[in-house]
Coordinates of C-alpha atoms and ligand atoms in Angstrom, one line a residue:
M153 CA 63.4 -86.6 -20.1
K154 CA 64.5 -82.9 -20.0
L155 CA 61.9 -81.2 -22.5
V156 CA 58.7 -82.7 -21.7
G157 CA 55.9 -80.3 -22.6
K158 CA 58.1 -78.2 -24.8
V159 CA 57.9 -77.8 -28.5
A160 CA 60.8 -77.5 -30.8
L161 CA 61.2 -76.5 -34.4
V162 CA 64.4 -77.4 -36.2
T163 CA 65.0 -76.0 -39.6
G164 CA 66.9 -78.1 -42.1
A165 CA 66.1 -81.2 -40.0
A166 CA 65.4 -83.8 -42.8
S167 CA 69.2 -84.6 -43.0
G168 CA 72.6 -84.5 -41.3
I169 CA 72.9 -82.3 -38.2
G170 CA 69.3 -81.0 -38.1
K171 CA 68.0 -84.7 -38.3
A172 CA 70.4 -85.6 -35.2
I173 CA 68.9 -82.5 -33.2
A174 CA 65.4 -83.2 -34.2
T175 CA 65.6 -86.9 -32.9
T176 CA 67.7 -86.0 -29.8
L177 CA 65.2 -83.3 -28.6
A178 CA 62.2 -85.7 -29.4
K179 CA 63.9 -88.3 -27.1
E180 CA 63.7 -85.9 -24.3
G181 CA 60.3 -85.4 -24.6
A182 CA 59.8 -82.3 -26.7
A183 CA 57.3 -82.3 -29.7
V184 CA 59.6 -81.5 -32.6
V185 CA 58.8 -79.8 -35.9
V186 CA 61.0 -81.2 -38.6
A187 CA 61.0 -78.2 -41.0
D188 CA 62.8 -78.7 -44.5
L189 CA 62.7 -78.0 -48.1
N190 CA 62.5 -81.8 -48.6
L191 CA 59.1 -83.0 -47.5
D192 CA 59.5 -86.8 -48.0
A193 CA 62.8 -87.0 -46.1
A194 CA 61.3 -84.7 -43.0
R195 CA 58.3 -87.3 -43.1
A196 CA 60.9 -90.0 -42.6
V197 CA 62.4 -88.3 -39.7
V198 CA 58.9 -87.8 -38.0
K199 CA 58.3 -91.6 -38.6
E200 CA 61.8 -92.5 -36.8
I201 CA 60.8 -90.0 -33.9
E202 CA 57.3 -91.6 -33.8
A203 CA 58.8 -95.2 -33.6
G204 CA 60.8 -94.4 -30.6
G205 CA 57.6 -93.1 -29.0
G206 CA 58.0 -89.4 -29.6
K207 CA 55.9 -86.6 -31.2
G208 CA 56.9 -84.9 -34.5
L209 CA 55.3 -82.8 -37.2
A210 CA 56.8 -82.6 -40.9
L211 CA 56.7 -79.2 -42.5
V212 CA 57.8 -78.0 -46.0
M213 CA 59.6 -74.7 -45.2
D214 CA 62.0 -72.7 -47.4
V215 CA 63.6 -70.4 -44.7
T216 CA 64.3 -67.8 -47.3
S217 CA 60.6 -67.2 -47.9
E218 CA 59.0 -64.9 -45.1
S219 CA 55.5 -66.3 -45.8
A220 CA 56.7 -69.9 -45.8
V221 CA 58.3 -69.3 -42.5
E222 CA 55.5 -67.2 -40.9
A223 CA 52.9 -69.9 -42.4
G224 CA 55.1 -72.7 -40.7
M225 CA 55.5 -71.2 -37.3
Q226 CA 51.9 -70.4 -37.2
Q227 CA 51.1 -74.1 -38.1
T228 CA 53.3 -75.1 -35.4
V229 CA 51.7 -73.3 -32.8
D230 CA 48.1 -74.1 -34.0
T231 CA 49.1 -78.0 -34.0
L232 CA 51.2 -78.3 -31.0
G233 CA 50.3 -75.3 -28.8
S234 CA 53.4 -73.2 -28.5
I235 CA 56.9 -72.7 -29.9
D236 CA 59.7 -72.8 -27.0
I237 CA 62.8 -73.9 -28.9
L238 CA 64.0 -72.8 -32.4
V239 CA 66.8 -74.3 -33.7
S240 CA 68.0 -72.4 -37.0
N241 CA 70.1 -74.9 -38.6
A242 CA 69.2 -75.2 -42.4
G243 CA 72.4 -74.4 -44.6
I244 CA 74.2 -75.3 -47.7
Q245 CA 77.8 -74.9 -48.6
I246 CA 79.4 -73.2 -51.9
V247 CA 83.1 -73.3 -52.0
N248 CA 85.4 -71.0 -54.6
P249 CA 87.9 -68.6 -54.5
I250 CA 86.5 -65.0 -54.1
V251 CA 87.7 -63.8 -57.6
E252 CA 85.4 -66.7 -59.0
F253 CA 82.6 -66.6 -56.4
K254 CA 79.4 -65.8 -58.2
Y255 CA 77.3 -63.0 -56.9
E256 CA 74.3 -65.3 -57.3
D257 CA 76.0 -67.8 -55.2
W258 CA 76.9 -65.4 -52.8
K259 CA 73.2 -64.1 -52.3
K260 CA 72.0 -67.7 -52.2
M261 CA 74.3 -68.2 -49.4
L262 CA 73.5 -65.2 -47.1
A263 CA 69.7 -65.8 -48.1
I264 CA 69.7 -69.4 -46.6
H265 CA 72.0 -68.8 -43.6
L266 CA 71.5 -65.1 -42.5
D267 CA 68.0 -64.3 -44.0
G268 CA 66.8 -67.7 -42.8
A269 CA 68.1 -67.1 -39.3
F270 CA 66.4 -63.9 -39.0
L271 CA 63.1 -64.8 -40.4
T272 CA 62.8 -68.0 -38.3
T273 CA 63.9 -65.9 -35.4
K274 CA 61.4 -63.0 -35.9
A275 CA 58.6 -65.5 -36.5
A276 CA 59.3 -67.4 -33.2
L277 CA 60.0 -64.4 -31.1
K278 CA 56.5 -63.2 -31.7
H279 CA 55.0 -66.1 -30.5
M280 CA 57.3 -66.5 -27.5
I281 CA 56.6 -63.1 -26.3
A282 CA 52.9 -63.4 -26.8
S283 CA 52.5 -66.6 -25.1
K284 CA 54.6 -65.3 -22.1
R285 CA 56.3 -68.7 -22.1
G286 CA 59.7 -67.4 -23.2
G287 CA 61.9 -69.5 -25.2
T288 CA 65.3 -70.5 -26.8
V289 CA 66.8 -70.0 -30.2
I290 CA 69.8 -71.9 -31.0
Y291 CA 71.6 -71.3 -34.3
T292 CA 73.9 -73.8 -35.9
G293 CA 77.1 -71.6 -36.4
S294 CA 80.3 -73.4 -37.2
V295 CA 84.2 -73.1 -36.3
H296 CA 83.9 -70.8 -39.2
S297 CA 82.0 -68.3 -36.9
H298 CA 85.1 -67.5 -35.3
E299 CA 87.7 -68.6 -37.9
A300 CA 88.4 -68.3 -41.7
S301 CA 89.2 -70.6 -44.4
P302 CA 90.1 -69.9 -48.0
F303 CA 87.5 -70.4 -50.7
K304 CA 84.6 -69.9 -48.1
S305 CA 84.1 -66.2 -48.2
A306 CA 80.3 -66.3 -48.3
Y307 CA 80.1 -69.3 -45.5
V308 CA 82.5 -67.5 -43.2
T309 CA 80.7 -64.2 -43.7
A310 CA 77.3 -65.9 -42.7
K311 CA 78.4 -67.9 -39.9
H312 CA 80.2 -64.8 -38.3
G313 CA 76.8 -62.9 -38.9
L314 CA 75.0 -65.3 -36.7
L315 CA 77.1 -64.3 -33.5
G316 CA 75.9 -60.8 -34.1
L317 CA 72.1 -61.8 -34.4
A318 CA 72.3 -64.0 -31.3
R319 CA 73.9 -61.2 -29.2
V320 CA 71.1 -58.9 -30.0
L321 CA 68.6 -61.6 -29.5
A322 CA 70.1 -62.1 -26.1
K323 CA 69.8 -58.4 -25.2
E324 CA 66.3 -58.0 -26.9
G325 CA 64.7 -61.3 -25.6
A326 CA 65.9 -61.1 -22.0
E327 CA 62.7 -59.2 -20.8
H328 CA 60.5 -61.9 -22.3
G329 CA 62.6 -64.8 -20.9
V330 CA 64.1 -65.4 -24.7
R331 CA 67.8 -66.9 -24.8
S332 CA 69.9 -67.4 -27.5
H333 CA 72.8 -69.5 -28.5
V334 CA 75.3 -70.2 -31.3
V335 CA 76.5 -74.0 -31.6
C336 CA 79.7 -74.1 -33.6
P337 CA 80.6 -77.4 -34.8
G338 CA 84.2 -78.7 -36.4
F339 CA 83.6 -81.0 -39.5
V340 CA 80.7 -83.4 -39.1
R341 CA 80.6 -86.1 -42.0
T342 CA 77.0 -85.1 -43.4
P343 CA 76.2 -84.7 -47.2
L344 CA 77.1 -81.0 -46.9
V345 CA 80.9 -82.1 -45.9
E346 CA 81.1 -85.1 -48.1
K347 CA 80.4 -82.7 -51.2
Q348 CA 83.2 -80.4 -50.2
I349 CA 86.1 -83.3 -50.2
P350 CA 86.2 -83.6 -53.9
E351 CA 85.7 -79.8 -54.5
Q352 CA 88.4 -78.9 -51.9
A353 CA 91.0 -81.4 -53.4
K354 CA 90.4 -79.7 -56.7
E355 CA 90.5 -76.0 -55.1
F356 CA 94.0 -77.0 -53.2
G357 CA 95.4 -79.3 -55.9
I358 CA 95.7 -82.3 -53.3
S359 CA 94.1 -85.6 -52.6
E360 CA 91.0 -86.4 -51.3
E361 CA 92.6 -88.2 -48.5
E362 CA 94.8 -85.1 -47.9
V363 CA 91.7 -82.8 -47.7
V364 CA 90.3 -84.8 -44.7
K365 CA 93.6 -85.5 -42.8
K366 CA 95.3 -82.0 -43.4
V367 CA 92.3 -79.5 -44.3
M368 CA 89.6 -80.6 -42.1
L369 CA 90.9 -82.8 -39.2
G370 CA 94.6 -81.3 -39.3
K371 CA 94.1 -79.0 -36.3
T372 CA 92.0 -81.1 -34.1
V373 CA 93.6 -82.7 -30.9
D374 CA 92.6 -86.4 -31.9
G375 CA 92.1 -86.4 -35.8
E376 CA 88.6 -87.0 -35.2
F377 CA 85.5 -85.7 -36.9
T378 CA 82.9 -83.8 -34.9
T379 CA 80.2 -86.3 -34.6
L380 CA 76.4 -85.9 -34.9
D381 CA 76.0 -86.7 -31.3
D382 CA 78.5 -84.5 -30.0
V383 CA 76.5 -81.4 -31.8
A384 CA 73.0 -82.8 -30.7
Q385 CA 74.0 -83.2 -27.2
T386 CA 75.4 -79.6 -27.0
V387 CA 72.1 -78.4 -28.4
L388 CA 70.1 -80.5 -25.9
F389 CA 72.2 -79.2 -23.0
L390 CA 71.5 -75.5 -24.1
A391 CA 67.9 -76.2 -24.6
A392 CA 67.5 -77.9 -21.4
F393 CA 69.6 -75.0 -19.4
G394 CA 67.5 -73.5 -16.8
T395 CA 68.7 -69.8 -16.8
A396 CA 70.0 -66.8 -18.9
A397 CA 73.5 -67.4 -17.7
L398 CA 74.7 -68.7 -21.1
T399 CA 72.5 -66.2 -23.4
G400 CA 74.3 -64.5 -26.3
Q401 CA 77.1 -67.1 -26.2
S402 CA 78.7 -69.4 -28.9
F403 CA 80.0 -72.9 -28.2
V404 CA 82.5 -74.4 -30.3
V405 CA 82.2 -78.2 -30.6
S406 CA 85.2 -79.0 -32.6
H407 CA 87.7 -81.5 -31.0
G408 CA 89.9 -78.9 -30.2
W409 CA 90.2 -77.4 -33.7
F410 CA 89.2 -74.0 -32.4
M411 CA 89.5 -73.2 -28.7
Q412 CA 88.0 -69.6 -27.6
Ligands
NAI776 P1 72.9 -81.2 -44.6 O1 73.2 -80.9 -46.1 O2 73.2 -82.6 -44.2 O3 71.6 -80.7 -44.3 C1 71.2 -79.5 -44.7 C2 69.6 -79.4 -44.6 O4 69.1 -78.2 -44.8 C3 69.0 -80.4 -45.6 O5 67.9 -81.3 -45.4 C4 68.6 -79.4 -46.7 O6 67.2 -79.8 -47.5 C5 68.3 -78.3 -45.8 N1 67.9 -76.9 -46.4 C6 68.7 -76.4 -47.4 N2 68.3 -75.3 -47.8 C7 67.1 -74.9 -46.9 C8 66.0 -73.8 -47.1 N3 66.3 -72.9 -48.0 N4 65.1 -74.2 -46.3 C9 64.8 -75.1 -45.4 N5 65.7 -76.3 -45.5 C10 66.8 -76.1 -46.2 O7 73.8 -80.4 -43.9 P2 74.5 -80.4 -42.4 O8 76.0 -80.7 -42.7 O9 73.8 -81.1 -41.6 O10 74.4 -79.0 -42.2 C11 73.5 -78.3 -41.1 C12 73.9 -77.0 -40.6 O11 75.1 -77.2 -40.0 C13 74.3 -75.9 -41.8 O12 73.8 -74.7 -41.3 C14 75.6 -76.0 -41.9 O13 76.4 -74.9 -42.0 C15 76.1 -76.3 -40.3 N6 77.6 -77.0 -40.0 C16 77.6 -78.1 -40.7 C17 79.0 -78.7 -40.4 C18 79.7 -79.8 -41.0 O14 80.7 -80.2 -41.1 N7 78.7 -80.7 -41.6 C19 80.3 -78.1 -39.7 C20 79.6 -76.6 -38.9 C21 78.4 -76.4 -39.2

């Protein structure tokens, strides 16, 4: 049990990667706040955590709302005593060529991925500094934090932006014992990716099977999707790491799709 006595808040934790991270951190002894837009699904994840003997708290949190983020972070500290690990993970995907990309969609993407990362970081950092306990902030980036793909202008822009925020946080947080990391998965078979398969088939004019084989997994070394556990174990490793040796860095978890 590597995280006994720690409190973690994971955004977008009602589904997919966030859910896997939340349950993995809970298994290692952290009390985990499952923060999401979808309260019923967040409650179901907490039930799963509790069934495994862990401690969890479900929270409705829209990461694009400053007041909701501040309130959720305060509730976390009031209920569980501290905030030691923030996993800023909530995200969506909208795929379209630039010339057809609606400005509204661009703003929505940047709001969830970048405003959400900034607002949750700011809110958590205040408590991490005040408590003098320090902490770790982990962003769910993507291979698209390092690499571009057609039709993903807003996503690629936002995921690259997280690298900048993490690097600044590494420098500002150091004197307070706060560290930052970006975990960058390749394609993981979650609802976010399932939705893209038919969309990309249409954009590229190829079959769904070809999207999976060529577009998503074509550059991996083994033709395999990155798994939820691949990502969750990397987050756990970083959350439990004892020094600032790895702060400010990104870690690509992609079965060799992208090597830095
Ligand atoms: P998912 O669709 O399974 O889960 C995303 C969760 O975020 C949902 O529960 C949703 O309700 C929540 N969410 C959406 N907007 C929100 C908001 N404004 N406030 C709070 N919660 C919100 O997606 P998945 O695949 O688990 O993605 C999680 C993160 O991982 C995202 O940041 C995504 O960009 C990233 N990622 C995903 C990859 C994949 O292949 N699935 C690869 C690389 C990165």
